[in-house]
Coordinates of C-alpha atoms in Angstrom, one line a residue:
Chain U
M589 CA -17.6 -18.6 -35.7
D590 CA -19.2 -15.0 -36.2
F591 CA -19.8 -14.6 -39.8
K592 CA -18.3 -11.2 -40.2
E593 CA -14.8 -12.9 -39.0
S594 CA -14.9 -15.9 -40.9
K595 CA -12.3 -17.1 -43.0
F596 CA -14.0 -16.3 -46.3
M597 CA -14.2 -12.7 -45.1
Y598 CA -10.5 -12.7 -44.1
A599 CA -9.9 -14.5 -47.9
I600 CA -12.1 -11.3 -49.4
A601 CA -9.6 -9.0 -47.3
G602 CA -6.6 -10.9 -48.6
F603 CA -8.0 -10.2 -52.2
I604 CA -8.5 -6.7 -52.1
I605 CA -5.1 -5.9 -50.1
L606 CA -3.3 -7.7 -53.2
F607 CA -5.1 -5.5 -55.0
V608 CA -4.2 -2.3 -53.6
I609 CA -0.2 -3.3 -53.4
A610 CA 0.3 -4.4 -56.9
Q611 CA -1.4 -0.7 -57.8
S612 CA 0.8 0.9 -55.6
V613 CA 3.8 -1.2 -56.6
F614 CA 3.1 -0.8 -60.1
F615 CA 3.0 3.0 -59.9
M616 CA 6.0 3.1 -57.7
V617 CA 7.8 0.7 -60.3
R618 CA 6.9 3.2 -63.0
A619 CA 7.7 6.6 -61.4
W620 CA 11.1 5.3 -60.1
R621 CA 11.8 4.0 -63.8
R622 CA 10.6 7.3 -65.2
G623 CA 12.8 9.4 -62.3
K624 CA 16.1 7.5 -63.3
E625 CA 15.1 8.3 -66.8
I626 CA 15.4 11.8 -66.8
G627 CA 18.2 11.8 -64.6
M628 CA 17.0 12.0 -60.8
K629 CA 19.2 10.8 -58.2
T630 CA 18.5 7.1 -56.3
S631 CA 19.3 8.5 -53.2
D632 CA 16.4 11.3 -53.9
L633 CA 14.1 8.4 -54.8
K634 CA 15.2 6.2 -51.9
N635 CA 14.7 9.1 -49.6
T636 CA 11.4 9.8 -50.7
V637 CA 10.5 6.1 -49.7
T638 CA 12.3 6.0 -46.4
S639 CA 10.6 9.5 -45.4
S640 CA 7.3 8.5 -46.6
A641 CA 7.3 5.3 -44.8
L642 CA 8.3 6.7 -41.6
F643 CA 5.7 9.4 -42.2
T644 CA 3.1 7.1 -42.3
I645 CA 3.3 5.1 -39.4
A646 CA 1.5 7.3 -36.9
P647 CA -1.2 8.1 -38.9
A648 CA -1.6 4.5 -39.9
I649 CA -1.8 3.4 -36.3
A650 CA -4.5 6.3 -35.9
I651 CA -6.5 4.6 -38.9
L652 CA -6.0 1.1 -37.0
A653 CA -7.6 2.5 -33.9
T654 CA -10.6 3.3 -35.9
V655 CA -10.9 0.1 -37.3
I656 CA -10.9 -1.2 -33.7
T657 CA -13.9 1.7 -33.0
L658 CA -15.8 0.1 -36.0
A659 CA -15.2 -3.4 -35.0
G660 CA -17.7 -3.7 -32.4
T661 CA -20.6 -3.5 -34.9
L662 CA -19.2 -4.3 -37.9
G663 CA -16.6 -7.1 -36.8
L664 CA -12.4 -6.6 -37.7
V665 CA -12.7 -7.6 -41.2
L666 CA -15.1 -5.3 -43.0
P667 CA -13.9 -2.1 -41.7
W668 CA -10.1 -3.1 -42.2
I669 CA -11.4 -3.7 -46.0
R670 CA -12.9 -0.4 -45.9
L671 CA -10.0 1.7 -44.4
T672 CA -7.9 -0.1 -46.8
V673 CA -9.6 1.2 -49.9
I674 CA -11.3 4.6 -50.0
G675 CA -12.3 4.8 -46.5
N676 CA -12.3 7.1 -43.4
L677 CA -14.1 6.8 -40.2
Q678 CA -16.4 9.4 -40.4
Y679 CA -17.8 8.2 -43.8
E680 CA -18.0 4.5 -42.7
V681 CA -20.0 5.5 -39.4
T682 CA -22.6 7.4 -41.6
A683 CA -22.9 4.8 -44.2
A684 CA -23.5 2.1 -41.7
Q685 CA -25.7 4.0 -39.9
A686 CA -27.7 5.1 -42.9
A687 CA -28.1 1.6 -44.5
M688 CA -29.3 0.1 -41.0
E689 CA -32.3 2.8 -41.3
G690 CA -33.3 0.6 -43.9
F691 CA -34.1 -2.4 -41.8
E692 CA -36.5 -0.5 -39.1
G693 CA -37.7 -2.7 -36.5
S694 CA -34.9 -5.3 -37.0
G695 CA -33.2 -3.9 -33.5
A696 CA -30.2 -3.4 -35.3
I697 CA -28.3 -0.3 -33.9
F698 CA -24.6 1.1 -34.5
G699 CA -22.5 0.2 -31.6
K700 CA -24.2 -3.4 -31.1
S701 CA -22.9 -6.2 -33.2
I702 CA -24.7 -7.0 -36.3
E703 CA -26.1 -10.6 -36.3
D704 CA -28.1 -10.3 -39.5
P705 CA -26.1 -11.3 -42.8
R706 CA -28.3 -9.2 -44.7
I707 CA -28.1 -6.2 -42.5
F708 CA -24.1 -6.5 -42.9
A709 CA -24.4 -7.2 -46.6
A710 CA -26.8 -4.1 -47.0
V711 CA -23.8 -2.2 -44.9
S712 CA -21.4 -3.5 -47.4
W713 CA -23.5 -2.2 -50.4
V714 CA -24.1 1.3 -49.1
M715 CA -20.4 1.8 -47.5
T716 CA -18.9 0.9 -51.3
L717 CA -21.8 2.6 -53.7
G718 CA -21.5 5.8 -51.2
S719 CA -17.7 6.1 -51.6
I720 CA -17.1 4.6 -55.2
S721 CA -17.8 7.9 -57.0
P722 CA -14.2 9.4 -57.4
L723 CA -13.2 6.0 -59.1
F724 CA -16.1 6.9 -61.9
L725 CA -15.0 10.9 -62.0
L726 CA -11.2 10.7 -62.2
P727 CA -10.9 9.0 -65.5
L728 CA -13.5 11.5 -66.8
L729 CA -12.4 14.5 -65.2
L730 CA -8.5 14.4 -64.0
K731 CA -7.0 15.3 -67.5
T732 CA -9.4 18.2 -68.0
I733 CA -8.9 19.7 -64.4
Q734 CA -5.4 19.2 -65.0
K735 CA -5.0 20.9 -67.9
K736 CA -7.1 24.1 -66.7
M737 CA -5.0 24.3 -63.6
G738 CA -1.6 23.9 -65.3
K739 CA -2.7 27.0 -67.7
V740 CA -3.6 29.2 -64.5
S741 CA -0.4 28.2 -62.9
T742 CA 2.0 28.9 -65.7
A743 CA -0.1 32.4 -66.3
G744 CA 2.3 35.4 -65.9
G745 CA 5.3 33.7 -67.4
D746 CA 7.9 33.2 -65.2
G747 CA 6.1 30.5 -62.8
K748 CA 6.5 32.5 -59.9
F749 CA 2.5 33.1 -60.0
G750 CA 2.3 29.2 -60.2
D751 CA 4.4 28.7 -57.3
I752 CA 2.5 31.2 -55.0
I753 CA -1.0 29.7 -55.9
S754 CA 0.3 26.4 -55.2
A755 CA 1.9 27.4 -51.8
A756 CA -1.4 29.4 -51.3
T757 CA -3.4 26.2 -52.0
F758 CA -1.8 24.3 -49.4
I759 CA -1.6 26.9 -46.8
G760 CA -5.3 26.9 -47.0
L761 CA -5.5 23.0 -46.7
V762 CA -3.2 23.4 -43.3
A763 CA -4.9 26.2 -42.3
A764 CA -8.0 24.8 -41.8
F765 CA -6.7 22.1 -39.6
I766 CA -5.0 24.4 -37.6
G767 CA -8.2 26.1 -37.3
V768 CA -9.9 23.0 -35.9
S769 CA -7.0 22.2 -33.8
V770 CA -7.1 25.7 -32.2
A771 CA -10.6 26.2 -31.5
G772 CA -12.8 23.2 -32.9
K773 CA -15.0 21.3 -30.9
A774 CA -14.6 17.6 -30.7
P775 CA -15.9 15.7 -33.7
T776 CA -19.2 14.0 -32.9
L777 CA -20.3 10.8 -34.5
K778 CA -24.3 10.7 -34.9
I779 CA -25.1 7.4 -33.8
N780 CA -29.1 6.3 -33.5
G781 CA -29.9 9.9 -33.7
Q782 CA -27.6 11.1 -30.7
A783 CA -24.7 13.3 -31.4
I784 CA -21.7 11.2 -29.5
P785 CA -18.4 12.4 -29.1
D786 CA -15.7 10.1 -31.2
K787 CA -13.3 8.6 -28.7
N788 CA -10.4 8.4 -31.0
S789 CA -10.2 11.9 -31.0
M790 CA -10.6 15.2 -28.4
G791 CA -11.7 18.8 -29.2
A792 CA -9.4 21.9 -29.2
G793 CA -7.8 22.6 -25.6
V794 CA -4.4 22.3 -23.9
L795 CA -3.2 19.4 -25.6
S796 CA -4.4 20.1 -29.3
V797 CA -2.1 23.4 -29.0
S798 CA 0.8 22.2 -26.9
V799 CA 1.0 19.7 -29.7
L800 CA 0.6 22.1 -32.2
I801 CA 3.0 24.3 -30.9
T802 CA 5.5 21.7 -30.0
S803 CA 5.7 20.3 -33.5
I804 CA 6.0 23.9 -35.3
V805 CA 9.1 24.6 -33.0
V806 CA 10.8 21.2 -33.0
F807 CA 10.5 21.5 -36.8
M808 CA 11.8 24.7 -37.0
L809 CA 14.8 24.3 -34.8
L810 CA 15.7 20.9 -36.7
Q811 CA 15.6 22.8 -40.1
W812 CA 18.0 25.3 -38.2
L813 CA 20.1 22.9 -37.3
C814 CA 20.3 21.1 -40.6
K815 CA 21.0 24.4 -42.3
K816 CA 23.8 25.5 -39.7
F817 CA 25.7 21.9 -39.6
K818 CA 25.1 21.0 -43.1
L819 CA 23.0 18.0 -42.0
T820 CA 21.5 16.9 -45.3
K821 CA 20.5 13.3 -44.3
L822 CA 18.4 14.5 -41.3
E823 CA 16.3 16.8 -43.6
T824 CA 14.4 14.1 -45.0
F825 CA 13.3 13.2 -41.4
I826 CA 12.6 16.4 -39.9
M827 CA 9.1 16.1 -40.7
P828 CA 8.3 12.9 -38.8
I829 CA 10.5 13.6 -36.0
S830 CA 8.6 16.8 -35.4
M831 CA 5.5 15.0 -35.8
F832 CA 6.3 12.1 -33.1
I833 CA 7.8 15.0 -30.5
G834 CA 4.7 16.6 -30.9
M835 CA 2.9 13.5 -29.9
G836 CA 5.2 12.8 -27.1
M837 CA 4.2 16.4 -25.7
A838 CA 0.9 14.9 -25.4
M839 CA 1.7 12.0 -23.5
L840 CA 4.0 14.0 -21.1
I841 CA 1.4 16.5 -20.2
Y842 CA -1.1 13.4 -19.8
N843 CA 1.3 11.9 -17.7
I844 CA 2.5 15.1 -15.5
S845 CA -1.4 15.9 -15.1
P846 CA -4.3 14.2 -16.7
E847 CA -6.9 16.7 -15.2
I848 CA -5.0 19.6 -17.4
A849 CA -4.6 17.4 -20.5
Q850 CA -8.1 17.0 -20.7
I851 CA -9.0 20.4 -20.7
E852 CA -10.8 21.7 -23.8
W853 CA -12.0 24.9 -24.7
R854 CA -15.3 24.4 -26.1
P855 CA -16.4 20.6 -24.6
V856 CA -19.2 18.7 -26.2
S857 CA -21.6 17.9 -23.5
Chain H
M329 CA 5.1 9.4 -82.0
K330 CA 5.7 7.9 -78.2
R331 CA 2.8 9.4 -75.7
S332 CA 4.3 11.5 -72.7
Y333 CA 4.6 9.7 -69.3
I334 CA 2.0 11.7 -68.2
D335 CA -0.4 10.6 -71.0
R336 CA 0.5 7.1 -70.2
T337 CA -0.1 7.7 -66.7
H338 CA -3.5 8.5 -67.2
T339 CA -4.0 5.4 -69.4
W340 CA -2.8 3.7 -66.5
G341 CA -4.9 5.1 -64.0
R342 CA -7.8 4.5 -65.7
I343 CA -7.4 1.0 -66.2
F344 CA -6.8 0.9 -62.4
S345 CA -9.8 3.4 -61.8
V346 CA -12.2 0.6 -63.7
T347 CA -10.0 -2.4 -62.0
A348 CA -10.7 -0.6 -58.5
I349 CA -14.5 -0.3 -59.1
C350 CA -15.1 -4.1 -60.3
V351 CA -13.0 -5.2 -57.0
L352 CA -14.8 -2.8 -54.6
I353 CA -18.3 -4.0 -56.1
S354 CA -17.3 -7.5 -55.6
L355 CA -17.0 -7.3 -52.1
P356 CA -20.9 -6.8 -51.2
I357 CA -21.7 -9.1 -53.9
A358 CA -19.6 -11.9 -52.8
I359 CA -21.0 -11.2 -49.3
C360 CA -24.5 -11.7 -50.5
L361 CA -23.5 -14.8 -52.7
H362 CA -21.4 -16.5 -49.8
Y363 CA -24.2 -15.7 -47.1
D364 CA -27.4 -16.0 -49.2
A365 CA -28.1 -13.0 -47.7
W366 CA -30.1 -10.4 -50.6
P367 CA -31.1 -7.2 -48.9
E368 CA -34.0 -5.5 -51.0
A369 CA -33.0 -3.0 -53.2
R370 CA -35.6 -0.8 -51.1
Q371 CA -33.4 -1.3 -47.9
V372 CA -30.2 -0.5 -49.6
L373 CA -31.7 2.6 -51.6
I374 CA -32.7 4.1 -48.1
G375 CA -28.9 3.6 -46.9
L376 CA -27.6 5.4 -50.1
R377 CA -30.5 8.1 -49.4
G378 CA -28.4 9.3 -46.2
V379 CA -25.0 9.1 -48.2
V380 CA -25.1 9.7 -51.7
P381 CA -26.1 13.6 -51.8
I382 CA -23.1 14.3 -49.4
F383 CA -20.5 12.4 -50.5
W384 CA -20.6 12.1 -54.1
T385 CA -20.9 16.2 -54.0
T386 CA -17.7 16.1 -51.7
A387 CA -16.1 13.8 -54.4
V388 CA -16.1 16.1 -57.3
L389 CA -15.1 18.9 -54.7
E390 CA -12.1 16.8 -53.4
I391 CA -10.9 15.9 -57.0
I392 CA -10.6 19.9 -58.2
V393 CA -8.6 20.4 -54.8
Y394 CA -6.6 17.7 -54.3
A395 CA -5.9 16.3 -58.0
P396 CA -3.4 19.8 -58.5
M397 CA -1.6 19.3 -55.7
L398 CA -0.9 15.6 -55.8
G399 CA -0.2 15.4 -59.4
T400 CA -1.7 12.5 -61.7
G401 CA -0.2 9.0 -60.6
A402 CA -0.3 10.1 -56.8
T403 CA -4.1 11.3 -58.0
Y404 CA -5.3 7.8 -59.1
L405 CA -3.6 6.1 -56.4
A406 CA -5.0 8.3 -53.6
F407 CA -8.5 8.1 -54.6
V408 CA -8.4 4.0 -54.1
T409 CA -6.5 4.2 -51.1
G410 CA -8.3 6.6 -49.5
N411 CA -7.2 8.5 -46.0
I412 CA -6.2 11.5 -48.4
T413 CA -6.4 14.6 -46.5
N414 CA -5.2 13.0 -43.1
L415 CA -2.5 11.0 -44.9
K416 CA -1.6 10.7 -48.5
L417 CA -1.7 14.5 -49.2
P418 CA 0.5 15.6 -46.3
C419 CA 2.6 12.7 -47.0
A420 CA 3.2 13.8 -50.8
L421 CA 3.8 17.4 -50.0
N422 CA 6.4 16.8 -47.4
A423 CA 8.2 14.4 -49.7
K424 CA 8.2 17.2 -52.4
E425 CA 9.6 19.6 -50.1
N426 CA 12.3 17.3 -49.0
A427 CA 13.4 16.6 -52.9
H428 CA 13.0 20.0 -53.5
V429 CA 11.2 19.6 -56.6
K430 CA 9.4 22.5 -58.7
N431 CA 6.0 22.3 -58.7
G432 CA 4.2 21.0 -61.8
T433 CA 7.4 19.2 -63.1
E434 CA 7.7 15.5 -64.4
E435 CA 10.0 15.3 -61.3
D436 CA 7.6 16.6 -58.9
E437 CA 4.9 13.8 -60.3
V438 CA 7.7 11.2 -59.8
I439 CA 8.5 12.3 -56.1
S440 CA 4.8 12.9 -55.3
T441 CA 3.7 9.2 -56.9
I442 CA 6.4 7.5 -54.9
A443 CA 5.5 9.1 -52.0
V444 CA 1.7 8.1 -52.3
A445 CA 2.9 4.5 -53.0
S446 CA 4.9 4.1 -50.3
S447 CA 2.4 5.4 -47.8
A448 CA -0.2 3.4 -49.3
I449 CA 1.8 0.3 -49.2
V450 CA 2.8 1.0 -45.1
T451 CA -0.5 1.8 -44.5
T452 CA -1.8 -1.3 -45.8
V453 CA 0.8 -3.5 -44.0
I454 CA 0.1 -1.6 -40.5
L455 CA -3.5 -2.5 -40.9
A456 CA -3.0 -5.8 -42.0
V457 CA -0.4 -6.9 -39.2
G458 CA -2.2 -4.8 -36.9
V459 CA -5.7 -6.5 -37.4
V460 CA -4.4 -10.0 -37.7
A461 CA -1.5 -10.2 -34.9
M462 CA -2.2 -6.9 -32.9
S463 CA -6.0 -6.1 -32.3
P464 CA -5.7 -7.3 -29.0
L465 CA -2.8 -4.9 -28.0
L466 CA -3.6 -2.3 -30.2
S467 CA -7.0 -2.0 -28.2
K468 CA -4.8 -1.5 -25.0
I469 CA -2.4 0.9 -26.4
T470 CA -5.4 3.2 -27.8
A471 CA -7.6 2.6 -24.6
E472 CA -8.9 5.1 -22.6
G473 CA -6.3 5.5 -19.5
S474 CA -3.5 4.0 -21.6
P475 CA -0.4 6.4 -21.6
F476 CA -0.1 6.5 -25.4
A477 CA -3.8 7.2 -26.0
P478 CA -3.3 11.1 -25.6
A479 CA -0.7 11.0 -28.3
F480 CA -3.1 9.1 -30.9
K481 CA -5.9 11.5 -30.4
Q482 CA -3.4 14.0 -31.3
V483 CA -2.1 12.9 -34.6
I484 CA -3.7 16.1 -36.5
P485 CA -2.2 18.9 -35.0
A486 CA 1.2 17.5 -34.6
L487 CA 0.8 16.3 -38.4
F488 CA -0.5 19.6 -39.6
G489 CA 1.9 21.6 -37.4
A490 CA 5.0 19.9 -38.4
L491 CA 3.9 20.3 -41.9
G492 CA 3.0 23.5 -42.1
A493 CA 5.6 25.0 -40.4
G494 CA 8.0 25.2 -43.2
Y495 CA 5.5 26.8 -45.3
F496 CA 4.5 29.4 -42.8
A497 CA 8.2 30.4 -42.3
K498 CA 8.8 30.5 -46.0
H499 CA 5.4 32.3 -47.2
W500 CA 4.2 34.1 -43.6
R501 CA 2.5 37.0 -45.7
I502 CA 0.2 34.2 -47.8
S503 CA -0.2 32.4 -44.2
I504 CA -2.0 35.1 -42.2
I505 CA -5.4 35.2 -43.7
P506 CA -6.2 32.0 -44.1
I507 CA -5.2 31.2 -40.8
L508 CA -6.7 33.7 -39.2
T509 CA -9.8 33.0 -41.4
A510 CA -10.1 29.2 -40.5
I511 CA -9.7 30.2 -36.8
I512 CA -12.6 32.6 -37.2
L513 CA -15.0 30.3 -38.8
V514 CA -14.2 27.5 -36.4
V515 CA -15.1 29.8 -33.4
I516 CA -18.2 30.8 -35.2
D517 CA -19.4 27.3 -35.8
G518 CA -17.1 24.8 -33.7
N519 CA -18.9 21.8 -35.3
M520 CA -17.9 22.8 -39.0
K521 CA -16.7 20.2 -40.7
T522 CA -12.9 19.9 -42.4
G523 CA -14.8 18.8 -45.8
T524 CA -16.6 22.1 -45.6
L525 CA -13.5 24.1 -43.9
I526 CA -11.2 23.1 -46.4
P527 CA -12.3 24.4 -49.9
V528 CA -13.3 27.6 -48.1
C529 CA -10.1 28.1 -46.5
I530 CA -8.3 27.2 -49.9
V531 CA -10.2 29.8 -52.0
I532 CA -9.5 32.4 -49.7
S533 CA -6.0 31.5 -49.6
I534 CA -5.9 31.6 -53.1
L535 CA -7.8 35.0 -53.4
A536 CA -5.5 36.7 -50.6
A537 CA -2.3 35.6 -52.2
Y538 CA -3.6 36.8 -55.7
I539 CA -4.3 40.1 -54.6
M540 CA -1.3 40.8 -52.7
Y541 CA 0.8 39.1 -56.0
I542 CA -0.9 42.0 -58.2
N543 CA -0.4 44.4 -55.6
G544 CA 3.3 44.0 -55.6
L545 CA 3.6 42.5 -51.8
L546 CA 4.9 39.2 -52.8
T547 CA 7.3 40.4 -55.2
G548 CA 9.3 43.2 -53.2
G549 CA 7.0 46.2 -54.4
V550 CA 7.5 45.8 -57.7
K551 CA 3.7 45.4 -59.4
P552 CA 3.7 42.3 -61.9
E553 CA 1.8 41.9 -65.0
N554 CA -1.7 40.7 -63.7
P555 CA -1.6 37.0 -64.5
L556 CA -5.1 36.4 -65.5
K557 CA -4.9 38.9 -68.2
S558 CA -2.1 37.0 -69.5
F559 CA -4.1 33.7 -69.4
K560 CA -7.2 35.4 -70.9
K561 CA -4.7 37.0 -73.6
D562 CA -3.2 33.3 -74.3
K563 CA -6.9 31.7 -74.7
T564 CA -8.1 34.5 -77.1
E565 CA -4.8 33.8 -79.1
S566 CA -5.3 30.4 -79.2
K567 CA -8.8 30.8 -80.4

């Protein structure tokens, strides 16, 4: 049996998953109780759970696809653990690649299954230590940061300035992704010294722009319908529905014409 | 005197952060012990040299940028469970928008925490079920040539299009400059990483909104008092 997918590895994964779920449940129960104490409606809290769960499905499947991408080199279990705690694809590939550089001459390269447990152990050390810093920084910095930010957002008295800054922060974040979807090149993974396109994503082109426009238009349309016909229950699901229809547009274009669907404005050669 | 909910959340967050450090470190230690495979410190350090300078710096930036949007409980949770920009943050913001809670209030904190916790649980379950039961099927769904593959390559535009739409409509004046800035920056450097692009766009968006605000462009032409002046005043008075 492949040591990377042994029962032992699955047992570690189970332990880490239990921790993540326990922490999430603990924070959720505390927040729920607090919500009830300060008079929030149970229906609002339930809606938050339902819409967040629905919202999560598509991105989570995309994350699962990245586990499969990494599995060729690292087995299924280590990427699964890493993407359950802290990880993301770009980081994990960089870390695995960097760790393998410590074993020059061993023949270990990204894309080829690791057969030496020492290299596997080194990869797990680098992945862990390289990404652990937020967990040291948060206990030290978070309270101070929030106090400072809170003061700026309440400056001006009526709270309007705080609302504007908060909206501007969020719009700045979304704008970055809009920019990438409109004009970005396909993300590349630096593997063995070569920039190779990440096969789980594409550069900006016909598909990304069509999907972006579709999800914006569907969102606006559904929001208008909800207001017009007072469909309060549907309001919670506008966002995930628009996202799914946006993704559906990608499938539709691809099935009508795969050639058009593959057009990228700036293909990576 | 009873400590506030937020103060207690910080205490629990710190406890869980330290516990998470121990749980995470236990992974490589367990691998080394079980397989009796100890890489040399030099080999691990060579690897760390390639990731620590970038990722530890990014971590500081991420905390400064995302923590105010997420709130206390959600920040502690999101930084343990990861996938913040592509999942936890959009999820929290969507939930806050749906619940119509005011930014910085305790209601906002409650909704954001519940959203991130729900998202973390669902992601963990999907990953577990996917890996254990569905990995052969999943590789077929997302494989090149599958009719579903194009959809999973377009999660980001679908997600941020739907998420941004409501905000763009509501705050269209604030939206123009950051969107144009992002597009121009990406046109100039098509390979610019979102890790760089996000903080730049956020700073420009905040600056532009601030300038518009003090010039009365967001308050119906009435010029309000410069909020930073009153912020400085408060600071001097508190001294």
